[in-house]
Structures are given as structure tokens and as C-alpha cells.
Amino acid sequence: MHKIETLVGDITRVEVDAIVNAANPSLLGGGGVDGAIHRAAGPGLLEECRKLGGCETGEARITGGHRLPARHVIHTVGPVWRGGNDGEPELLAACYENSLRLGHENDCRTFAFPAISTGIYGYPADSAAKVAVETLGRVLADLAAIERVMLVAFDERSHTHFLTALGRTED
């Protein structure tokens, strides 16, 4: 049985095989969770990201975890919210699916995801949480080797959206 859990915390401190970074297309660091992951991982992460040549929206790239407790960082670029009729839900779903599949190909069994695209990219957090949970549930049904997925919320509001999408009142 695959378990999707949620917690409020700092994704850079979660001990899993892979944490997912809500990156920008350059993969060279930025604000929000992206900046926090780059700061915590140290300069080696930026050096490795420079060699990847960027990432398109909905796609994913993998690097080492460097100074993080996670073995890997999976970088994915979420969609910028433009009202919901510009393919945003499909692109956001692709972020979660491609990140899980890429991690699975690299022997990752445990994952931590942030709320992708809900910061400066403006995706409504409640809708984003539904896309995340639906996509993860569907993909986990295919990937039996994955043991656990953590949805790591930055704050209580985001945590509440994850809990609602999971159909729970508490985790």
C-alpha cells in the first residue's frame, strides 16, 4: 500500500531518497523553495545544475543531494498560472508524474514534494493540491517500488489544502 503523507516543515531537512524542487527553467536557483534548496545543498548543486542546460515546464531533471539529507534533488518546472485554460493542470500533473518516474528510474523509494507552482507562479493552492494528490495516486499505482511520498507544506494553510485533497482532516 502506497502512502501519501503530508506535514508542515522544511523540505530541505526531510530524510528521503529524493526531494523535489519547484525550480525555474534555468535550474540555477531562485526564490521560495528553489532558493532554500540551493542554499541548503551548497554550491555543488548549482555547479551540477549548470551542466543540465535547463528544464522545460512539466519536465524533470535529477541531481545529487549534495549537503541535503536526501540522496537526490529532482528539479521540475511548474506552470505559471494564467487562469487555468492554458494547459496549467496538465503541466502541473506532468511535474508530479515525471518527477516520480525519474526518481523511480534512479532507485528512489521515498520522496518529498513541495506545493509546486503555488508561490510566485500563482497557481491556486487548493486546485494545485488536488492535482498533486490525484496525479500521485494514479502514478503510485503503477510504481510498486515506491514506498512513501511526503507532501511538505511550507505553512498551515498549504497543509490544510493537502489534507483536504487527501480527504483527511489531520495526518
XYZ file of C-alpha atoms in Angstrom:
171
model
C 0.000 0.000 0.000
C 1.436 3.330 -1.045
C 1.124 6.044 1.470
C 0.894 9.731 0.728
C 1.558 11.778 3.838
C 1.607 15.492 4.467
C 3.410 17.604 7.009
C 4.311 21.199 7.703
C 8.038 21.688 7.617
C 11.261 22.496 5.858
C 11.683 20.246 2.819
C 15.463 20.684 2.982
C 15.505 18.710 6.263
C 13.319 15.773 5.228
C 15.183 12.464 5.108
C 14.048 10.774 1.894
C 15.734 9.396 -1.214
C 14.674 12.423 -3.272
C 13.270 15.845 -2.589
C 11.546 17.645 -5.429
C 12.490 21.209 -6.196
C 9.958 23.608 -7.690
C 12.584 25.092 -9.983
C 12.643 27.771 -12.639
C 13.559 26.844 -16.237
C 17.237 27.809 -15.811
C 17.626 25.425 -12.814
C 20.100 27.953 -11.409
C 18.235 28.804 -8.205
C 15.663 31.427 -7.419
C 13.234 32.366 -4.690
C 10.967 30.310 -2.463
C 11.625 26.598 -2.132
C 14.113 26.697 -5.027
C 16.335 29.205 -3.249
C 16.024 27.339 0.067
C 17.079 24.040 -1.541
C 20.048 25.653 -3.302
C 21.178 27.350 -0.071
C 20.873 24.161 1.973
C 22.525 21.920 -0.643
C 25.509 24.224 -1.099
C 27.431 25.350 -4.189
C 27.830 21.826 -5.585
C 24.143 21.762 -6.513
C 24.410 24.931 -8.601
C 27.533 23.541 -10.268
C 25.705 20.312 -11.189
C 22.598 22.211 -12.364
C 24.704 24.362 -14.706
C 25.575 21.191 -16.637
C 21.922 20.222 -17.202
C 21.086 23.007 -19.636
C 17.765 23.959 -18.075
C 14.377 22.276 -17.978
C 11.069 22.811 -19.771
C 7.767 23.281 -17.913
C 6.353 19.919 -16.827
C 9.658 18.089 -17.234
C 12.079 16.924 -14.530
C 15.854 16.611 -14.082
C 17.793 14.831 -11.321
C 20.953 15.788 -9.438
C 22.724 14.638 -6.329
C 21.567 15.913 -2.953
C 24.941 17.425 -2.021
C 24.657 18.732 1.571
C 20.993 17.767 1.935
C 19.877 14.655 3.847
C 18.217 13.496 0.597
C 20.335 11.476 -1.859
C 18.850 13.307 -4.845
C 17.125 16.519 -5.836
C 14.585 16.221 -8.627
C 14.062 19.594 -10.282
C 10.751 20.231 -12.004
C 9.371 23.410 -13.542
C 5.738 24.085 -12.756
C 3.404 26.148 -14.898
C 2.767 29.838 -14.354
C -0.948 30.281 -13.593
C -2.707 32.100 -16.440
C -6.290 31.430 -15.413
C -6.424 27.658 -15.853
C -7.233 27.428 -19.557
C -3.650 27.391 -20.831
C -2.841 23.749 -20.005
C -1.823 24.517 -16.420
C -3.474 21.455 -14.783
C -1.909 19.080 -17.316
C 1.513 20.702 -16.968
C 1.310 20.592 -13.167
C 0.286 16.913 -13.275
C 3.271 16.270 -15.566
C 5.588 17.778 -12.936
C 4.450 15.278 -10.313
C 4.364 12.312 -12.696
C 7.704 12.994 -14.374
C 9.390 13.610 -11.014
C 8.134 10.301 -9.586
C 9.058 8.348 -12.703
C 12.536 9.900 -12.918
C 13.155 9.144 -9.245
C 11.894 5.590 -9.694
C 14.339 5.115 -12.609
C 17.110 6.213 -10.218
C 16.134 3.743 -7.452
C 14.377 6.288 -5.249
C 11.723 4.771 -2.956
C 10.841 7.766 -0.784
C 10.042 11.288 -1.971
C 9.215 14.722 -0.582
C 7.314 17.208 -2.750
C 6.574 20.883 -2.115
C 3.417 22.581 -3.366
C 4.619 23.139 -6.936
C 3.649 26.418 -8.707
C 1.701 27.855 -5.739
C 4.240 30.552 -4.874
C 5.320 33.232 -7.312
C 3.861 31.191 -10.203
C 0.416 31.922 -8.738
C -1.325 28.552 -9.078
C -4.302 28.449 -6.654
C -3.145 26.270 -3.751
C -6.387 24.311 -3.319
C -6.535 23.367 -7.011
C -2.814 22.572 -7.077
C -3.191 20.231 -4.084
C -5.982 18.311 -5.863
C -3.847 17.901 -8.991
C -0.910 16.738 -6.844
C -2.883 14.122 -4.906
C -4.781 12.789 -7.935
C -1.612 12.512 -10.030
C 0.486 10.946 -7.281
C -2.222 8.388 -6.520
C -2.512 7.412 -10.185
C 1.244 7.140 -10.767
C 1.916 5.312 -7.493
C -0.500 2.606 -8.634
C 1.985 1.926 -11.495
C 5.204 2.118 -9.491
C 5.061 -0.591 -6.833
C 8.625 0.006 -5.616
C 7.838 3.496 -4.277
C 7.224 3.275 -0.540
C 6.295 6.769 0.577
C 5.539 10.238 -0.744
C 5.540 13.212 1.597
C 3.743 16.408 0.631
C 5.675 19.026 2.562
C 3.739 22.198 3.244
C 5.524 25.432 3.981
C 2.709 26.664 6.240
C -0.574 25.553 7.849
C -2.677 26.979 5.014
C -0.869 24.881 2.434
C -1.045 21.857 4.758
C -4.822 22.272 5.005
C -5.092 22.200 1.194
C -3.078 18.956 1.056
C -5.199 17.391 3.823
C -8.424 18.376 2.053
C -7.173 16.914 -1.237
C -6.253 13.705 0.599
C -9.734 13.582 2.148
C -8.367 13.897 5.672
C -8.784 16.358 8.481
C -5.408 15.566 10.036
C -2.361 13.459 9.218
